[in-house]
mmCIF file of C-alpha atoms in Angstrom:
data_model
loop_
_atom_site.group_PDB
_atom_site.id
_atom_site.type_symbol
_atom_site.label_atom_id
_atom_site.label_comp_id
_atom_site.label_asym_id
_atom_site.label_seq_id
_atom_site.Cartn_x
_atom_site.Cartn_y
_atom_site.Cartn_z
ATOM 1 C CA MET A 1 -19.883 11.033 22.796
ATOM 2 C CA GLU A 2 -18.474 13.207 25.434
ATOM 3 C CA THR A 3 -15.729 15.834 25.378
ATOM 4 C CA MET A 4 -12.814 16.138 27.654
ATOM 5 C CA ALA A 5 -14.219 19.671 28.957
ATOM 6 C CA GLY A 6 -15.437 18.673 32.433
ATOM 7 C CA ARG A 7 -16.554 15.150 31.242
ATOM 8 C CA GLN A 8 -14.777 11.845 30.779
ATOM 9 C CA PRO A 9 -14.281 10.766 27.132
ATOM 10 C CA ARG A 10 -16.247 7.781 25.943
ATOM 11 C CA ALA A 11 -14.764 4.378 27.342
ATOM 12 C CA VAL A 12 -13.700 1.898 24.766
ATOM 13 C CA ASP A 13 -14.416 -1.710 25.643
ATOM 14 C CA ALA A 14 -11.823 -2.824 28.139
ATOM 15 C CA SER A 15 -11.190 -6.090 26.157
ATOM 16 C CA LEU A 16 -9.499 -3.978 23.445
ATOM 17 C CA ARG A 17 -6.823 -2.736 25.742
ATOM 18 C CA PRO A 18 -4.416 -5.524 25.787
ATOM 19 C CA LEU A 19 -4.606 -5.885 21.974
ATOM 20 C CA SER A 20 -2.074 -4.422 19.745
ATOM 21 C CA ILE A 21 -3.654 -1.848 17.495
ATOM 22 C CA ALA A 22 -2.083 -1.299 14.049
ATOM 23 C CA PHE A 23 -3.886 1.543 12.431
ATOM 24 C CA ALA A 24 -3.482 2.570 9.139
ATOM 25 C CA LEU A 25 -6.103 2.774 11.310
ATOM 26 C CA LEU A 26 -6.388 0.480 10.635
ATOM 27 C CA ILE A 27 -8.016 1.173 9.711
ATOM 28 C CA TRP A 28 -7.816 0.243 10.825
ATOM 29 C CA SER A 29 -7.387 -2.275 10.302
ATOM 30 C CA VAL A 30 -6.588 -1.436 9.362
ATOM 31 C CA CYS A 31 -3.220 -1.266 6.997
ATOM 32 C CA CYS A 32 -1.906 -0.860 3.629
ATOM 33 C CA ALA A 33 0.529 5.027 -2.905
ATOM 34 C CA ALA A 34 0.938 4.824 -6.799
ATOM 35 C CA VAL A 35 -0.549 8.212 -6.037
ATOM 36 C CA SER A 36 1.973 10.401 -4.330
ATOM 37 C CA VAL A 37 1.320 13.146 -1.854
ATOM 38 C CA ARG A 38 1.972 16.524 -3.367
ATOM 39 C CA ALA A 39 3.623 18.884 -0.942
ATOM 40 C CA LEU A 40 1.883 22.046 -0.326
ATOM 41 C CA PRO A 41 3.750 25.367 0.332
ATOM 42 C CA ASP A 42 3.529 24.854 4.171
ATOM 43 C CA GLY A 43 4.779 21.325 3.850
ATOM 44 C CA GLY A 44 1.388 19.697 4.274
ATOM 45 C CA SER A 45 -0.480 17.478 1.914
ATOM 46 C CA SER A 46 -3.540 17.978 -0.384
ATOM 47 C CA ASN A 47 -6.376 15.449 0.198
ATOM 48 C CA SER A 48 -7.175 15.589 -3.577
ATOM 49 C CA ASN A 49 -3.865 13.885 -4.220
ATOM 50 C CA MET A 50 -4.045 11.225 -1.379
ATOM 51 C CA THR A 51 -5.060 7.703 -1.659
ATOM 52 C CA GLU A 52 -7.867 6.705 0.739
ATOM 53 C CA LEU A 53 -5.498 4.930 3.222
ATOM 54 C CA GLN A 54 -3.558 8.271 3.409
ATOM 55 C CA MET A 55 -6.744 10.128 3.956
ATOM 56 C CA HIS A 56 -7.813 7.645 6.676
ATOM 57 C CA VAL A 57 -4.409 8.252 8.515
ATOM 58 C CA SER A 58 -4.399 11.923 8.074
ATOM 59 C CA PHE A 59 -7.057 12.627 10.614
ATOM 60 C CA PHE A 60 -4.425 11.906 13.165
ATOM 61 C CA ASP A 61 -2.062 14.348 11.474
ATOM 62 C CA ARG A 62 -3.478 17.237 13.594
ATOM 63 C CA ASN A 63 -1.286 20.034 12.024
ATOM 64 C CA LYS A 64 -1.503 18.473 8.417
ATOM 65 C CA ASP A 65 2.178 18.529 7.811
ATOM 66 C CA GLY A 66 2.332 14.971 6.491
ATOM 67 C CA ILE A 67 4.165 13.611 9.643
ATOM 68 C CA LEU A 68 2.251 12.058 12.638
ATOM 69 C CA ILE A 69 4.145 12.500 15.923
ATOM 70 C CA PRO A 70 3.009 10.402 18.846
ATOM 71 C CA LEU A 71 1.392 13.258 20.538
ATOM 72 C CA GLU A 72 -0.917 13.932 17.501
ATOM 73 C CA THR A 73 -1.963 10.313 17.405
ATOM 74 C CA PHE A 74 -2.738 10.417 21.209
ATOM 75 C CA GLN A 75 -4.835 13.690 20.508
ATOM 76 C CA GLY A 76 -6.654 12.036 17.610
ATOM 77 C CA PHE A 77 -7.775 9.099 19.765
ATOM 78 C CA VAL A 78 -8.813 11.394 22.549
ATOM 79 C CA ALA A 79 -10.683 13.541 20.031
ATOM 80 C CA ILE A 80 -12.851 10.672 18.857
ATOM 81 C CA GLY A 81 -13.799 9.761 22.304
ATOM 82 C CA CYS A 82 -11.250 7.311 23.705
ATOM 83 C CA GLU A 83 -10.072 7.135 27.204
ATOM 84 C CA ILE A 84 -6.756 8.940 28.187
ATOM 85 C CA ALA A 85 -5.151 5.636 29.224
ATOM 86 C CA PHE A 86 -6.264 3.811 25.979
ATOM 87 C CA SER A 87 -5.215 6.787 23.773
ATOM 88 C CA THR A 88 -1.794 6.751 25.298
ATOM 89 C CA ALA A 89 -1.340 2.972 24.952
ATOM 90 C CA ALA A 90 -2.635 3.113 21.329
ATOM 91 C CA ALA A 91 -0.262 5.965 20.253
ATOM 92 C CA SER A 92 2.573 4.093 21.793
ATOM 93 C CA THR A 93 1.802 0.848 20.139
ATOM 94 C CA ILE A 94 1.028 2.315 16.684
ATOM 95 C CA HIS A 95 4.231 4.390 16.565
ATOM 96 C CA THR A 96 6.454 1.460 17.779
ATOM 97 C CA ALA A 97 5.003 -0.710 15.044
ATOM 98 C CA LEU A 98 4.525 1.677 12.098
ATOM 99 C CA ALA A 99 7.101 4.324 12.414
ATOM 100 C CA PRO A 100 10.055 2.173 11.454
ATOM 101 C CA LEU A 101 8.173 0.990 8.246
ATOM 102 C CA THR A 102 6.931 4.368 7.101
ATOM 103 C CA ASN A 103 10.080 6.535 7.416
ATOM 104 C CA PRO A 104 11.491 7.941 4.119
ATOM 105 C CA PRO A 105 14.552 6.498 2.473
ATOM 106 C CA GLY A 106 17.717 7.678 4.350
ATOM 107 C CA ALA A 107 15.973 8.635 7.548
ATOM 108 C CA LEU A 108 17.976 8.145 10.688
ATOM 109 C CA PRO A 109 16.799 6.606 13.910
ATOM 110 C CA PRO A 110 15.050 6.961 16.268
ATOM 111 C CA TYR A 111 11.962 6.113 14.308
ATOM 112 C CA VAL A 112 9.124 7.630 16.212
ATOM 113 C CA ASN A 113 7.154 9.472 13.624
ATOM 114 C CA ILE A 114 4.728 8.105 10.946
ATOM 115 C CA TYR A 115 4.982 9.537 7.472
ATOM 116 C CA VAL A 116 1.738 9.739 5.705
ATOM 117 C CA GLU A 117 3.236 9.444 2.293
ATOM 118 C CA TYR A 118 4.748 6.054 3.054
ATOM 119 C CA ILE A 119 1.824 4.611 5.102
ATOM 120 C CA HIS A 120 1.322 1.901 2.369
ATOM 121 C CA LYS A 121 4.560 0.230 3.630
ATOM 122 C CA ALA A 122 2.749 -0.620 6.900
ATOM 123 C CA ILE A 123 0.313 -3.124 5.228
ATOM 124 C CA HIS A 124 -0.311 -6.174 7.275
ATOM 125 C CA GLY A 125 -2.006 -9.456 6.417
ATOM 126 C CA SER A 126 -5.442 -10.895 7.387
ATOM 127 C CA ASP A 127 -7.195 -7.727 6.149
ATOM 128 C CA THR A 128 -10.235 -7.391 3.870
ATOM 129 C CA GLY A 129 -8.461 -6.311 0.784
ATOM 130 C CA ALA A 130 -10.495 -3.114 0.580
ATOM 131 C CA TYR A 131 -7.156 -1.205 0.327
ATOM 132 C CA ASP A 132 -4.853 -2.386 -2.363
ATOM 133 C CA SER A 133 -1.028 -2.624 -1.826
ATOM 134 C CA LYS A 134 -0.780 1.028 -2.685
ATOM 135 C CA GLY A 135 -3.418 2.206 -0.326
ATOM 136 C CA ARG A 136 -6.186 2.801 -2.962
ATOM 137 C CA PHE A 137 -9.671 1.865 -2.137
ATOM 138 C CA VAL A 138 -11.050 -1.200 -3.778
ATOM 139 C CA GLN A 139 -14.902 -1.094 -4.072
ATOM 140 C CA GLU A 140 -15.389 -4.663 -4.981
ATOM 141 C CA LYS A 141 -13.627 -5.978 -1.917
ATOM 142 C CA PHE A 142 -15.455 -3.559 0.259
ATOM 143 C CA ASP A 143 -18.808 -4.772 -1.055
ATOM 144 C CA GLU A 144 -17.684 -8.374 -0.480
ATOM 145 C CA ILE A 145 -17.382 -7.692 3.261
ATOM 146 C CA PHE A 146 -21.268 -7.342 3.284
ATOM 147 C CA THR A 147 -22.215 -9.831 0.589
ATOM 148 C CA LYS A 148 -20.377 -12.562 2.392
ATOM 149 C CA HIS A 149 -20.926 -11.693 6.035
ATOM 150 C CA ALA A 150 -23.967 -9.463 6.471
ATOM 151 C CA HIS A 151 -26.732 -12.046 7.149
ATOM 152 C CA ILE A 152 -29.290 -10.174 9.281
ATOM 153 C CA ARG A 153 -29.224 -6.951 7.395
ATOM 154 C CA LYS A 154 -27.711 -6.568 3.839
ATOM 155 C CA ASP A 155 -26.191 -3.138 4.654
ATOM 156 C CA ALA A 156 -24.708 -3.792 8.069
ATOM 157 C CA LEU A 157 -22.816 -6.108 10.296
ATOM 158 C CA SER A 158 -23.520 -7.257 13.788
ATOM 159 C CA LEU A 159 -20.651 -7.975 16.144
ATOM 160 C CA LEU A 160 -20.768 -11.710 15.432
ATOM 161 C CA GLU A 161 -20.702 -11.007 11.791
ATOM 162 C CA VAL A 162 -17.573 -8.833 12.161
ATOM 163 C CA GLU A 163 -16.054 -11.800 14.216
ATOM 164 C CA GLU A 164 -17.138 -14.148 11.278
ATOM 165 C CA MET A 165 -15.368 -11.838 8.724
ATOM 166 C CA LEU A 166 -12.179 -11.789 10.855
ATOM 167 C CA THR A 167 -12.041 -15.451 11.096
ATOM 168 C CA PHE A 168 -12.673 -15.761 7.372
ATOM 169 C CA ASN A 169 -9.882 -13.402 6.404
ATOM 170 C CA ARG A 170 -7.176 -14.939 8.693
ATOM 171 C CA ASP A 171 -4.061 -15.691 6.907
ATOM 172 C CA VAL A 172 -2.888 -19.080 8.147
ATOM 173 C CA LEU A 173 0.541 -18.422 6.995
ATOM 174 C CA ASP A 174 0.698 -15.147 8.855
ATOM 175 C CA PRO A 175 -0.949 -15.692 12.352
ATOM 176 C CA ALA A 176 0.995 -12.644 13.690
ATOM 177 C CA SER A 177 -1.389 -10.540 11.814
ATOM 178 C CA TRP A 178 -4.540 -11.785 13.353
ATOM 179 C CA ALA A 179 -4.327 -9.643 16.454
ATOM 180 C CA ALA A 180 -3.896 -6.484 14.517
ATOM 181 C CA ALA A 181 -6.900 -7.072 12.355
ATOM 182 C CA GLU A 182 -8.992 -8.156 15.362
ATOM 183 C CA ALA A 183 -8.057 -4.961 17.306
ATOM 184 C CA GLU A 184 -8.804 -2.621 14.435
ATOM 185 C CA TRP A 185 -12.194 -4.061 13.700
ATOM 186 C CA GLN A 186 -13.110 -4.337 17.264
ATOM 187 C CA LEU A 187 -12.287 -0.704 17.778
ATOM 188 C CA ILE A 188 -14.201 0.269 14.582
ATOM 189 C CA TYR A 189 -17.149 -1.537 15.822
ATOM 190 C CA GLN A 190 -17.182 -0.090 19.288
ATOM 191 C CA LEU A 191 -16.719 3.574 17.972
ATOM 192 C CA ALA A 192 -19.180 3.382 15.005
ATOM 193 C CA HIS A 193 -21.934 0.902 15.575
ATOM 194 C CA ASP A 194 -25.520 2.285 15.845
ATOM 195 C CA ARG A 195 -27.958 1.992 18.678
ATOM 196 C CA TYR A 196 -29.206 -1.357 17.446
ATOM 197 C CA GLY A 197 -25.712 -2.895 17.587
ATOM 198 C CA PHE A 198 -25.016 -2.868 13.843
ATOM 199 C CA LEU A 199 -22.013 -1.388 11.882
ATOM 200 C CA THR A 200 -23.651 -0.018 8.796
ATOM 201 C CA LYS A 201 -22.058 -0.070 5.357
ATOM 202 C CA GLU A 202 -22.220 3.677 5.136
ATOM 203 C CA ARG A 203 -20.173 4.118 8.397
ATOM 204 C CA ALA A 204 -17.732 1.424 7.647
ATOM 205 C CA ARG A 205 -17.075 3.228 4.327
ATOM 206 C CA GLY A 206 -16.399 6.333 6.362
ATOM 207 C CA ILE A 207 -13.566 4.385 8.253
ATOM 208 C CA TYR A 208 -11.677 3.899 5.017
ATOM 209 C CA ASN A 209 -11.563 7.478 3.969
ATOM 210 C CA GLY A 210 -11.452 8.900 7.480
ATOM 211 C CA ASN A 211 -14.750 10.711 7.411
ATOM 212 C CA ILE A 212 -16.092 8.775 10.388
ATOM 213 C CA PHE A 213 -13.362 10.213 12.545
ATOM 214 C CA VAL A 214 -14.346 13.755 11.707
ATOM 215 C CA GLU A 215 -18.102 12.836 12.614
ATOM 216 C CA LEU A 216 -16.973 11.172 15.842
ATOM 217 C CA GLU A 217 -14.916 14.365 16.782
ATOM 218 C CA GLU A 218 -17.715 16.581 16.027
ATOM 219 C CA ARG A 219 -20.026 14.536 18.076
ATOM 220 C CA SER A 220 -17.706 14.507 20.899
ATOM 221 C CA ARG A 221 -17.675 18.339 21.047
ATOM 222 C CA ARG A 222 -21.610 18.549 21.237
ATOM 223 C CA PRO A 223 -23.124 19.414 24.758
ATOM 224 C CA LEU A 224 -24.456 16.298 26.623
ATOM 225 C CA HIS A 225 -28.044 17.783 26.225
ATOM 226 C CA SER A 226 -27.838 18.341 22.478
ATOM 227 C CA ASN A 227 -29.955 16.082 20.323
ATOM 228 C CA ALA A 228 -28.336 17.494 17.124
#
């Protein structure tokens, strides 16, 4: 993956651009805290007190103050290798959709920022159930993704198997949620599949707690000739 310094960031499949992306990232896909965020002295949040969904979203909280402004979301997408145009559109779409849902009680408009503490309020339908309604990780539901849909390899999904999973999880009573789930998992696949075209269970797990974003950012900073 390439950096912005003198090189173009990695292009995301053009078919994703018209799709609405509701992260909670997501994850995508992407998105649903009995566990509250404890404020640190500087107003930030401690990862040890976060749900996995909050950890997932916190990658985009670049200054770790518990609040995502649109610029930070844009910077986060660029950091993991997305094109400038895609990152701009994604940040705009995400904040338009999620900011009104995640603002704290009593907040006044305009609602443009996303609050990590309240990200569980942005849950949408047609998801995998690997986050519960409070944003906590559900191992059994995550395992089911692979036991039900990984046919070629037990520990990984092909693109066709990702599509099978998305179709299986569609809530017929909530068709409006289909596009968000589709966009999240298509983006996850494009960013995290291996050289053989598989999204491994280990890398998919990293989406849920945000670790994969850190890995992608570190990779994007490496020189093009580096094999590390």
